[in-house]
Short mmCIF file of C-alpha atoms and ligand atoms in Angstrom, two decimals:
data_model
loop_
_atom_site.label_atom_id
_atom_site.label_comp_id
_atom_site.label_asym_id
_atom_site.label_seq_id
_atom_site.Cartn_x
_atom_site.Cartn_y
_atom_site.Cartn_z
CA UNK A 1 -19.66 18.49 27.88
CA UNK A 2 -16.61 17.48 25.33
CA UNK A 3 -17.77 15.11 23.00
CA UNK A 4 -15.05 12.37 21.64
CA UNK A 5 -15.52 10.39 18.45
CA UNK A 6 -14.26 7.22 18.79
CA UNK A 7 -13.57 5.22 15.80
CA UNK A 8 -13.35 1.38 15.93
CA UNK A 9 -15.80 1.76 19.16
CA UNK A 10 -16.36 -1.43 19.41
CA UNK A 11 -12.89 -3.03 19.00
CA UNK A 12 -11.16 -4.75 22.26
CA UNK A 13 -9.91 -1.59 23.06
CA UNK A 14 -12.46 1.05 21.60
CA UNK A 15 -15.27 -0.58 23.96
CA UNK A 16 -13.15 -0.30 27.12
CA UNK A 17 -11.94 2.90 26.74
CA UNK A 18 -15.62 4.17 25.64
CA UNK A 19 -16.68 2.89 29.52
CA UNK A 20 -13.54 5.34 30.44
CA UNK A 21 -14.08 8.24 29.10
CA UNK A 22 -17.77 8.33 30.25
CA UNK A 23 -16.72 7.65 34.03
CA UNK A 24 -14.63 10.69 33.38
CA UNK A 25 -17.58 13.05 32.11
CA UNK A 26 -16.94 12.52 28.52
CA UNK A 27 -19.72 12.68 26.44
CA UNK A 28 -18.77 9.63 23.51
CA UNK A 29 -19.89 8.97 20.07
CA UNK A 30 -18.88 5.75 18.55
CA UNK A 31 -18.03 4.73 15.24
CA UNK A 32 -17.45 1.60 13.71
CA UNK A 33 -18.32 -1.00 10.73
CA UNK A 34 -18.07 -4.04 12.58
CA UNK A 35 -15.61 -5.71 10.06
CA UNK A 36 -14.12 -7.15 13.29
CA UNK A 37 -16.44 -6.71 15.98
CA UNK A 38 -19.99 -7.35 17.25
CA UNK A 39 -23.05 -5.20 17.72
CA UNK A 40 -23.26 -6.88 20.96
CA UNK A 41 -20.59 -4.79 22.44
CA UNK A 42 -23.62 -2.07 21.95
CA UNK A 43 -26.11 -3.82 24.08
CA UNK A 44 -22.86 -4.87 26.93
CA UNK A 45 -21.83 -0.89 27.14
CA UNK A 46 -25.30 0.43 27.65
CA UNK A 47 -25.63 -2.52 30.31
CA UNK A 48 -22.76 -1.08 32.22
CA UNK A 49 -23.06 2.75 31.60
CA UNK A 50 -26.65 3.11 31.95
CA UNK A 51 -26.22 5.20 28.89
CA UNK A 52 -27.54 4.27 25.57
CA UNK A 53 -24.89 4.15 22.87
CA UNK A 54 -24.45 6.88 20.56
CA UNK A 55 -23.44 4.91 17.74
CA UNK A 56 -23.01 5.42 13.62
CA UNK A 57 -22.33 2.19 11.56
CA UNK A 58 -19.47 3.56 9.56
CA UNK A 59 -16.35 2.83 7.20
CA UNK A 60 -13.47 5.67 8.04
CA UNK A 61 -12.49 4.80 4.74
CA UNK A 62 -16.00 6.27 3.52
CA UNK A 63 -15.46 10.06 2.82
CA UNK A 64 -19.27 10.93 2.38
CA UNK A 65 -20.02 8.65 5.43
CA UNK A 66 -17.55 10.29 7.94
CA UNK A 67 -18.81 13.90 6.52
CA UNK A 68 -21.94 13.20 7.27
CA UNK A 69 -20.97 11.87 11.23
CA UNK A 70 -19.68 14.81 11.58
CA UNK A 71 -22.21 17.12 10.28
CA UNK A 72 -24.53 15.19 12.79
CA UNK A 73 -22.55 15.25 15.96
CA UNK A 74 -20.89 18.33 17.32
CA UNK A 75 -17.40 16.71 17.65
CA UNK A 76 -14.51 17.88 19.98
CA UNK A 77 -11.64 15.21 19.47
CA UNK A 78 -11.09 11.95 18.04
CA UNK A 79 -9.60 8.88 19.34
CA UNK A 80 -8.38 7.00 16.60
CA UNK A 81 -8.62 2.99 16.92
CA UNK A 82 -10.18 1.79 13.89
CA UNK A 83 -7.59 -0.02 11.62
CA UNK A 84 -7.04 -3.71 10.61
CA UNK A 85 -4.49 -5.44 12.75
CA UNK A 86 -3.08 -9.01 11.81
CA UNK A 87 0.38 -8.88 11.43
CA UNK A 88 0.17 -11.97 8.98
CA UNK A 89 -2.72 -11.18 7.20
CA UNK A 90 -1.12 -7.81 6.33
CA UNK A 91 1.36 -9.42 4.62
CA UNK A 92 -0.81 -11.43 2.55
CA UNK A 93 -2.90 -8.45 1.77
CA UNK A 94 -0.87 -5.35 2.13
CA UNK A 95 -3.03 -3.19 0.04
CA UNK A 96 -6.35 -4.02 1.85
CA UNK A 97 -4.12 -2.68 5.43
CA UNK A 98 -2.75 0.03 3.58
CA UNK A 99 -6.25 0.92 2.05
CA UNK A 100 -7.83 0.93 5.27
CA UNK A 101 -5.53 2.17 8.04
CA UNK A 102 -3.60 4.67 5.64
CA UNK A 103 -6.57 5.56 3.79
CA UNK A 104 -9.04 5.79 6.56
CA UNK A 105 -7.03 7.64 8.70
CA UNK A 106 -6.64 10.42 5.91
CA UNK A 107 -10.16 10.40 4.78
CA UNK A 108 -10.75 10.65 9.05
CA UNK A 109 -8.53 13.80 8.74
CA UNK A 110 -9.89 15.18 6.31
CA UNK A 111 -13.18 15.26 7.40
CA UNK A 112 -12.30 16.82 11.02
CA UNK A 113 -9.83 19.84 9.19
CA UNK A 114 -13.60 20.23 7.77
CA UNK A 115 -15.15 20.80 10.53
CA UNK A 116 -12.97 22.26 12.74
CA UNK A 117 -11.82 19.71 14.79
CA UNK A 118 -7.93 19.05 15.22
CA UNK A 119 -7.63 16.75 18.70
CA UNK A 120 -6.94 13.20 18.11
CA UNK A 121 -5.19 10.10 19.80
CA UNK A 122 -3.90 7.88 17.53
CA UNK A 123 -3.39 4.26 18.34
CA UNK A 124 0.01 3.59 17.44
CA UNK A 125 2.20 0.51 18.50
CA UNK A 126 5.67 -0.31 20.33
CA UNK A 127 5.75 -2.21 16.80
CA UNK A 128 7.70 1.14 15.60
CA UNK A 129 10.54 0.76 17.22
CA UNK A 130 11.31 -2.76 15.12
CA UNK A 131 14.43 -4.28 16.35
CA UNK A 132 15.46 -3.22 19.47
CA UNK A 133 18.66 -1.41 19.59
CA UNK A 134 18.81 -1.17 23.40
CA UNK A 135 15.74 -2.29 25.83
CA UNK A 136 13.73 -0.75 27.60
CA UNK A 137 12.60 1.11 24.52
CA UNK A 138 12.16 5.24 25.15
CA UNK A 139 10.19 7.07 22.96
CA UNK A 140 13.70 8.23 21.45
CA UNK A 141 14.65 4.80 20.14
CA UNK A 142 14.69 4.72 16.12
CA UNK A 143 11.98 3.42 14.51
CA UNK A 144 11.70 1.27 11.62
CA UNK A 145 8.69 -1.61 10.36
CA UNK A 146 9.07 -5.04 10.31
CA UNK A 147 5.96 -5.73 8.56
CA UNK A 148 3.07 -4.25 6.56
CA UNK A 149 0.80 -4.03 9.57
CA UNK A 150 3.38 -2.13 11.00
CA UNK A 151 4.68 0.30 8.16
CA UNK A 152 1.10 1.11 8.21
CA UNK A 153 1.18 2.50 11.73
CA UNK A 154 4.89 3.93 11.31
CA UNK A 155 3.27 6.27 8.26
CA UNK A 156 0.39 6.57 10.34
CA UNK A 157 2.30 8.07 12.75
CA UNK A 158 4.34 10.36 10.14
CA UNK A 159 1.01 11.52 8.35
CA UNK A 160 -0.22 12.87 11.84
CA UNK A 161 3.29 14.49 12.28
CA UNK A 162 3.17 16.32 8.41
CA UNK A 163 -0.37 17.24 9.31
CA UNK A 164 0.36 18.92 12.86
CA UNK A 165 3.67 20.48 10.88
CA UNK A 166 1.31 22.33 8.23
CA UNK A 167 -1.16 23.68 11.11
CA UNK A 168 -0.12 23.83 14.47
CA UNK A 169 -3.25 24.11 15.95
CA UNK A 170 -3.47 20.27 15.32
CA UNK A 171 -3.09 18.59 19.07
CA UNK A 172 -2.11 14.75 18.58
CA UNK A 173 -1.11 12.42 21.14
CA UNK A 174 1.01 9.60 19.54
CA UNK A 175 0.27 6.66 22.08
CA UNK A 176 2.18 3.67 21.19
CA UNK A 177 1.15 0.73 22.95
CA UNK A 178 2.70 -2.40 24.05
CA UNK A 179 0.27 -5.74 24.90
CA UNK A 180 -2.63 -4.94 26.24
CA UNK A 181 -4.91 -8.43 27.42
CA UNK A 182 -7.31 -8.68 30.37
CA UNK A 183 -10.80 -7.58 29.74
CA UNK A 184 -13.77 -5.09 31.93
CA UNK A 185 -13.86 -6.73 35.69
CA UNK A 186 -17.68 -7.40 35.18
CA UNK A 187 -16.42 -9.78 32.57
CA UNK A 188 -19.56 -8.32 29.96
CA UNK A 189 -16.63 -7.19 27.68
CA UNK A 190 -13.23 -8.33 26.03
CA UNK A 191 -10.92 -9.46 23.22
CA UNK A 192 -13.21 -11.51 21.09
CA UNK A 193 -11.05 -12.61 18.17
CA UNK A 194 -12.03 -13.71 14.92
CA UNK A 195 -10.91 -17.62 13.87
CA UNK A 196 -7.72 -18.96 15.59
CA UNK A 197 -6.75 -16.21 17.79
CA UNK A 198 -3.08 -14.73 16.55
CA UNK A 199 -2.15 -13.76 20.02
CA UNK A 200 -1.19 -15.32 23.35
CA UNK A 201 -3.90 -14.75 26.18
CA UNK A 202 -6.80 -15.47 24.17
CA UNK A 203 -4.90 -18.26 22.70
CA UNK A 204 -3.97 -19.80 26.83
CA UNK A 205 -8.25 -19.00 27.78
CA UNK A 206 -9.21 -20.82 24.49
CA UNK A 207 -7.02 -23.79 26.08
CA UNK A 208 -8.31 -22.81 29.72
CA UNK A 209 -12.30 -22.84 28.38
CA UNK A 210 -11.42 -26.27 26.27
CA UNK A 211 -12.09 -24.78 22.71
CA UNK A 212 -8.19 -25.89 21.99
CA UNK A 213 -5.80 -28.68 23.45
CA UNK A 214 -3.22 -27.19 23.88
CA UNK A 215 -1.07 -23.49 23.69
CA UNK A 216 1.87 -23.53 21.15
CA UNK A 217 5.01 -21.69 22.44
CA UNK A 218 6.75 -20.54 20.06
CA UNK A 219 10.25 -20.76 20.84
CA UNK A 220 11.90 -22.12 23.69
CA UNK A 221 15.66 -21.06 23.07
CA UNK A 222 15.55 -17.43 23.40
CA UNK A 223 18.43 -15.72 25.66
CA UNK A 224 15.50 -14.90 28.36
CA UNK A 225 14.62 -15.78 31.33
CA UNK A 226 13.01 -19.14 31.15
CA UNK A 227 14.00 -19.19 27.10
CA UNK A 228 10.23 -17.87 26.17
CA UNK A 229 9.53 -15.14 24.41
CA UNK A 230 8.97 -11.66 26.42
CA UNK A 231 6.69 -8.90 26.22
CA UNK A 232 5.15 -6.08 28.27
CA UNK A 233 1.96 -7.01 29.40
CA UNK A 234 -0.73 -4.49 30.02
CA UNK A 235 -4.50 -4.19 31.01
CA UNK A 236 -6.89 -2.77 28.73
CA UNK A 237 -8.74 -1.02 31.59
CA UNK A 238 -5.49 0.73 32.46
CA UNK A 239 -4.66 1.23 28.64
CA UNK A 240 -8.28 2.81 28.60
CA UNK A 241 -7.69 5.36 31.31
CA UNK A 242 -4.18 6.20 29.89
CA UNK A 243 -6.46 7.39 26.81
CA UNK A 244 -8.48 9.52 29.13
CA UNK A 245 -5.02 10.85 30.63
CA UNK A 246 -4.15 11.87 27.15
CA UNK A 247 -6.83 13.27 25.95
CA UNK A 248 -7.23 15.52 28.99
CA UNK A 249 -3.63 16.34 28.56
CA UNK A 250 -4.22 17.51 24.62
CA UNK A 251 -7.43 19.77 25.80
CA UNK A 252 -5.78 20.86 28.82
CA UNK A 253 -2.66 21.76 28.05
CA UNK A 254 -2.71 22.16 24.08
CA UNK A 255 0.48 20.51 23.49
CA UNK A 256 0.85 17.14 21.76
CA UNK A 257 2.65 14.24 22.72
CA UNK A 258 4.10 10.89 22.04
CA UNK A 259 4.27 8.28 25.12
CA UNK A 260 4.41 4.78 25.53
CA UNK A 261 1.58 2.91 26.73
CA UNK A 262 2.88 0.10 29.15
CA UNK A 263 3.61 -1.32 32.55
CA UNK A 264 7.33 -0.65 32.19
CA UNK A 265 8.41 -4.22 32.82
CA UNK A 266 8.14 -7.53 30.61
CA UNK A 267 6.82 -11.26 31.08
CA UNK A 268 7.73 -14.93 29.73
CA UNK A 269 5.14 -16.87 27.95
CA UNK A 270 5.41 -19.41 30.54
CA UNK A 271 5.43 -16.64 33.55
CA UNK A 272 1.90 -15.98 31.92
CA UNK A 273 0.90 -19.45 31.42
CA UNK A 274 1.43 -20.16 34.93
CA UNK A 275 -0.06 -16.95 36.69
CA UNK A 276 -2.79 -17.76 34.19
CA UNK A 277 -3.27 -20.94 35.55
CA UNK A 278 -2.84 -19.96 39.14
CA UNK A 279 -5.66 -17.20 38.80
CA UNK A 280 -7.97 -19.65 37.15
CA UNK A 281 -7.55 -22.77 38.69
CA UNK A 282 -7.12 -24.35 35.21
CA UNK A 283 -4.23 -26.70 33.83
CA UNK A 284 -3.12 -24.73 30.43
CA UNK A 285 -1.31 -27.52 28.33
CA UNK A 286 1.33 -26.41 25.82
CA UNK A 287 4.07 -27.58 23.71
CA UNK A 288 7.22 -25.51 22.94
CA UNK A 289 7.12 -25.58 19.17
CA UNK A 290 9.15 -23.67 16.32
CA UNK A 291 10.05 -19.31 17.01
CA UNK A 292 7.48 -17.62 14.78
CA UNK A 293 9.19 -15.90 12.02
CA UNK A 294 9.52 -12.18 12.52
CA UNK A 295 9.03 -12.41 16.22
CA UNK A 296 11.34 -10.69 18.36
CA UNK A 297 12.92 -12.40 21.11
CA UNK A 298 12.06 -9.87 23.87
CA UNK A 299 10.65 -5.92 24.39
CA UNK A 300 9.28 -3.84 27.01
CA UNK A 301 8.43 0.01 27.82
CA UNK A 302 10.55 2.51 29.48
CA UNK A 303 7.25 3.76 30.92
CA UNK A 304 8.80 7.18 32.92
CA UNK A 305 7.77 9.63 30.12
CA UNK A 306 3.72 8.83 30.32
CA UNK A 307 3.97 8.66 34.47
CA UNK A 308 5.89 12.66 33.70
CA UNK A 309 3.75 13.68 31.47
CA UNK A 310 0.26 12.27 31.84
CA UNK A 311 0.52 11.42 35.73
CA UNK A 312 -0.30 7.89 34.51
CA UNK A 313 1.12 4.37 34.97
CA UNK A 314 -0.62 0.61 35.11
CA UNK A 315 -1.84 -0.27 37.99
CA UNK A 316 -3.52 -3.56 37.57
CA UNK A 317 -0.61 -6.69 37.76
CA UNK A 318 -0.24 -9.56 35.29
CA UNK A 319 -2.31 -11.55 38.18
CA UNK A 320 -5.26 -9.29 37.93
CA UNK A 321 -4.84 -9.42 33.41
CA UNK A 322 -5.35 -12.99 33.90
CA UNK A 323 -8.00 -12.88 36.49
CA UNK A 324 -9.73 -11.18 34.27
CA UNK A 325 -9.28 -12.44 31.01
CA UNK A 326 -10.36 -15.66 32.63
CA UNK A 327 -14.06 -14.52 33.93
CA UNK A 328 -14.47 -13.00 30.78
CA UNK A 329 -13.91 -16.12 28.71
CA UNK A 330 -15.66 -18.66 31.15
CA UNK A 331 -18.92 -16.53 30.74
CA UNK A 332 -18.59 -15.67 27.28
CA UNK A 333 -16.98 -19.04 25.66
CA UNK A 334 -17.88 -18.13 22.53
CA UNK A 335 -16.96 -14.49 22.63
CA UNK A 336 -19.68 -11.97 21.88
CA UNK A 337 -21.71 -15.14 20.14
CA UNK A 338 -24.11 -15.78 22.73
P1 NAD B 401 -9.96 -4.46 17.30
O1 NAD B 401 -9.86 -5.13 15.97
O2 NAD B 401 -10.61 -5.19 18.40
O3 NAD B 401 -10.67 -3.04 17.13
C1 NAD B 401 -10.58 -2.28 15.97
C2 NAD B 401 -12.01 -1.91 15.57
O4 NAD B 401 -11.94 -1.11 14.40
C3 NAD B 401 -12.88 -3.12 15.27
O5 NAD B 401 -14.09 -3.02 16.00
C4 NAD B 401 -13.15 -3.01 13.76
O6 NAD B 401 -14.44 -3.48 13.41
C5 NAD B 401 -13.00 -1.51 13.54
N1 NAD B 401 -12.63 -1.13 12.19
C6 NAD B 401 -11.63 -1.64 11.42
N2 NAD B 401 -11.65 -1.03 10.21
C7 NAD B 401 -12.66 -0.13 10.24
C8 NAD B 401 -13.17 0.78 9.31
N3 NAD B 401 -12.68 0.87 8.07
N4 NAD B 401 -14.20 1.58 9.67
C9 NAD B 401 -14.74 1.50 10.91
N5 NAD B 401 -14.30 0.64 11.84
C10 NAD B 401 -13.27 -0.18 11.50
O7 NAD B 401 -8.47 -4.04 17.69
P2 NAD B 401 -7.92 -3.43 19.05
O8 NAD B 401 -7.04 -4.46 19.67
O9 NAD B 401 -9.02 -2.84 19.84
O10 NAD B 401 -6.97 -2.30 18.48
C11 NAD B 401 -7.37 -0.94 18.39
C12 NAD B 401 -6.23 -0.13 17.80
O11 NAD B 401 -5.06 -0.30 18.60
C13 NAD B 401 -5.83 -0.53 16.39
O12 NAD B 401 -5.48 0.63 15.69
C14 NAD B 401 -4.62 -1.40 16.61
O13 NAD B 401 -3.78 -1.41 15.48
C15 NAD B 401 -3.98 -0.71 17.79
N6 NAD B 401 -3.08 -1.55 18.59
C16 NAD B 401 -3.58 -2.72 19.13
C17 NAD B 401 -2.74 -3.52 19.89
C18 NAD B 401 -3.22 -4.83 20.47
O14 NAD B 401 -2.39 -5.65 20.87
N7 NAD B 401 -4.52 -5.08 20.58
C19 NAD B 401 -1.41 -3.14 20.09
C20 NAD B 401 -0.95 -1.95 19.55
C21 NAD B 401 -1.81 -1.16 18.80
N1 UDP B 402 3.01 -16.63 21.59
C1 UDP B 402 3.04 -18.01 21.75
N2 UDP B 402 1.97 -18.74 21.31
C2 UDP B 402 0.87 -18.18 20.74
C3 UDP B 402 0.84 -16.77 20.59
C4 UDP B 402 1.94 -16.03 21.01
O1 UDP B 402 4.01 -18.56 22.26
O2 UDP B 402 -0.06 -18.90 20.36
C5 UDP B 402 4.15 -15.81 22.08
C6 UDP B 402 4.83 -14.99 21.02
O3 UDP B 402 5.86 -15.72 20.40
C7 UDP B 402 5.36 -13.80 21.85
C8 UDP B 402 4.30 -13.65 22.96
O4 UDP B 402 3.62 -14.91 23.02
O5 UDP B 402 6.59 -14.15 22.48
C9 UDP B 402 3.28 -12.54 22.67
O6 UDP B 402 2.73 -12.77 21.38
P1 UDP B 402 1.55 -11.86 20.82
O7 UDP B 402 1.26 -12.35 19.42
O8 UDP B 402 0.43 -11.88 21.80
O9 UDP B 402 2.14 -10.38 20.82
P2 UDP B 402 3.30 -9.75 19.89
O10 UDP B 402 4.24 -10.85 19.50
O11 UDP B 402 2.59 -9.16 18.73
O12 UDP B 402 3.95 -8.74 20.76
#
């Protein structure tokens, strides 16, 4: 059985895409310090698998910690989510994001060219492309950073790239994604966020649930369709089993790969609001307030290269994302803190 290391396990993402690969046959071992996360997640994933967690409370950025994970567990590949991922707080603290996902990403390196292993998925973002210079973005659009948060996944990305470079027998899949919301359809998992949420669905089911009055749009004047801001939504089961796609393709066919991760098309804030509301029965209040600085008016996946290449695409709409983001917050209203 191949056995995947998943770092930030218990993340949004990591905990969905742990459920995926073990419906595929993958045996998992996750990894994570729980700096924004619950041990909860554990106790949900063994619920739904029927498999107790294998599970090591770990910093990536801890050399002698990750050395000894790996002396421990006979590791094929790696799936690389752990990093730190507030666009605004990275600002504010650019060395703690830089410490963290630049360091930790090395020092998770490091310790697989140890031991052998050189398979990984990285979680990049559509974030590299920065402004758009023509939409949908392909994987060959320039990239550039418009923040710390992400310059930290654009050198991310290039780190992988000098490392695969210096030893071919490195296989890396560069898997940038674009927004991925919804949560598990058993509604035992999902995005939990930490304080005010930063982004836009658990922002509207904080509204829906009545933990806030009202959803802030920010901006209303953008040349789009309804003048809201746009953004390829995706669901993080589908995001999960595009990991699994990759991965197979990387022990499969021993070729690496960079693909976008997204349904290929883009939604309003208000097209949300109201399939949100229309899937949940619930009013969502908002007011259109001030653009958010750096925010970019619109963006969206030219998703042909990851159908090609990985035979995969979304196929879960922005009705089912809502659906499901909704039963996950009205029987966890207060996230993984039951
Ligand atoms: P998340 O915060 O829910 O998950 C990340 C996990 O990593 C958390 O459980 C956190 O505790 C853990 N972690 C952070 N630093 C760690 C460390 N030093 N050691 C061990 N664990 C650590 O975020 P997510 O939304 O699941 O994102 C996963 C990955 O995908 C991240 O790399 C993120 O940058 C990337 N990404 C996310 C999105 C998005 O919209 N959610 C979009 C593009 C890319
Ligand atoms: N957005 C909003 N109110 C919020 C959060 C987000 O209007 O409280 C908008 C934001 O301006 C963008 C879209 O929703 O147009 C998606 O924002 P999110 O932060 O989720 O993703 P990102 O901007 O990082 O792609």
């Amino acid at each position: 059985m191949t056995t995947v290391l998943l770092t930030g396990a218990t993340g949004y993402i990591g905990s969905h895409t742990w459920l995926a690969l073990q419906e595929a046959g993958f045996s998992v071992v996750g990894l994570d310090n729980f700096s924004n996360s619950s041990p909860e997640v554990l106790k949900r994933l063994h619920e739904l698998s029927g498999v107790a967690p294998v599970f090591e409370r770990a910093s990536i950025t801890d050399a002698a910690a990750m050395e000894a994970v790996f002396s421990r567990h006979r590791i094929d590949a790696v799936v690389h989510f752990a990093a730190s991922k507030a666009v605004g707080e990275s600002g504010a603290q650019p060395l703690a994001y830089y410490a963290n996902n630049i360091g930790g990403l090395v020092t998770t390196c490091e310790a697989m060219r140890r031991h052998g292993v050189k398979t990984m998925v990285f979680s990049s973002s559509a974030t590299v492309y920065g402004d758009p210079k023509y939409l949908p973005y392909d994987e060959a659009h320039p990239l550039s950073a418009m923040n710390v948060y992400g310059r930290t996944k654009l050198y991310g990305e290039q780190i992988l790239r000098d490392l695969e470079a210096s030893d071919p027998a490195w296989k890396i899949a560069w898997l940038r994604y674009f927004n991925p919301v919804g949560a598990h359809e058993s509604g035992r998992i999902g995005e939990d966020p930490r304080g005010v949420p930063n982004n836009l669905m658990p922002y509207v089911t904080q509204v829906a649930v009545g933990r806030r009055e009202f959803l802030q749009v920010f901006g209303g004047d953008y040349d789009t369709v309804d003048g809201t801001g746009v953004r390829d939504y995706l669901h993080v089961v589908d995001l999960a089993e595009g990991h699994v796609a990759a991965l197979r393709h990387l022990l499969d066919q021993r070729r690496s790969l960079t693909v976008n991760l997204g349904a290929g098309h883009g939604h309003s804030v208000l097209q949300l609001v109201r399939a949100f509301e229309r899937a949940s029965g619930r009013p969502v209040p908002y007011r259109i307030v001030d653009r958010r600085p750096g925010d970019l008016p619109a963006f969206w996946a030219d998703a042909t290269l990851a159908r090609q290449q990985l035979g995969w695409q979304t196929r879960r709409d922005l009705e089912t994302m809502c659906a499901d983001s909704w039963r996950w917050q009205q029987a966890n209203p207060n996230g993984f803190d039951c």
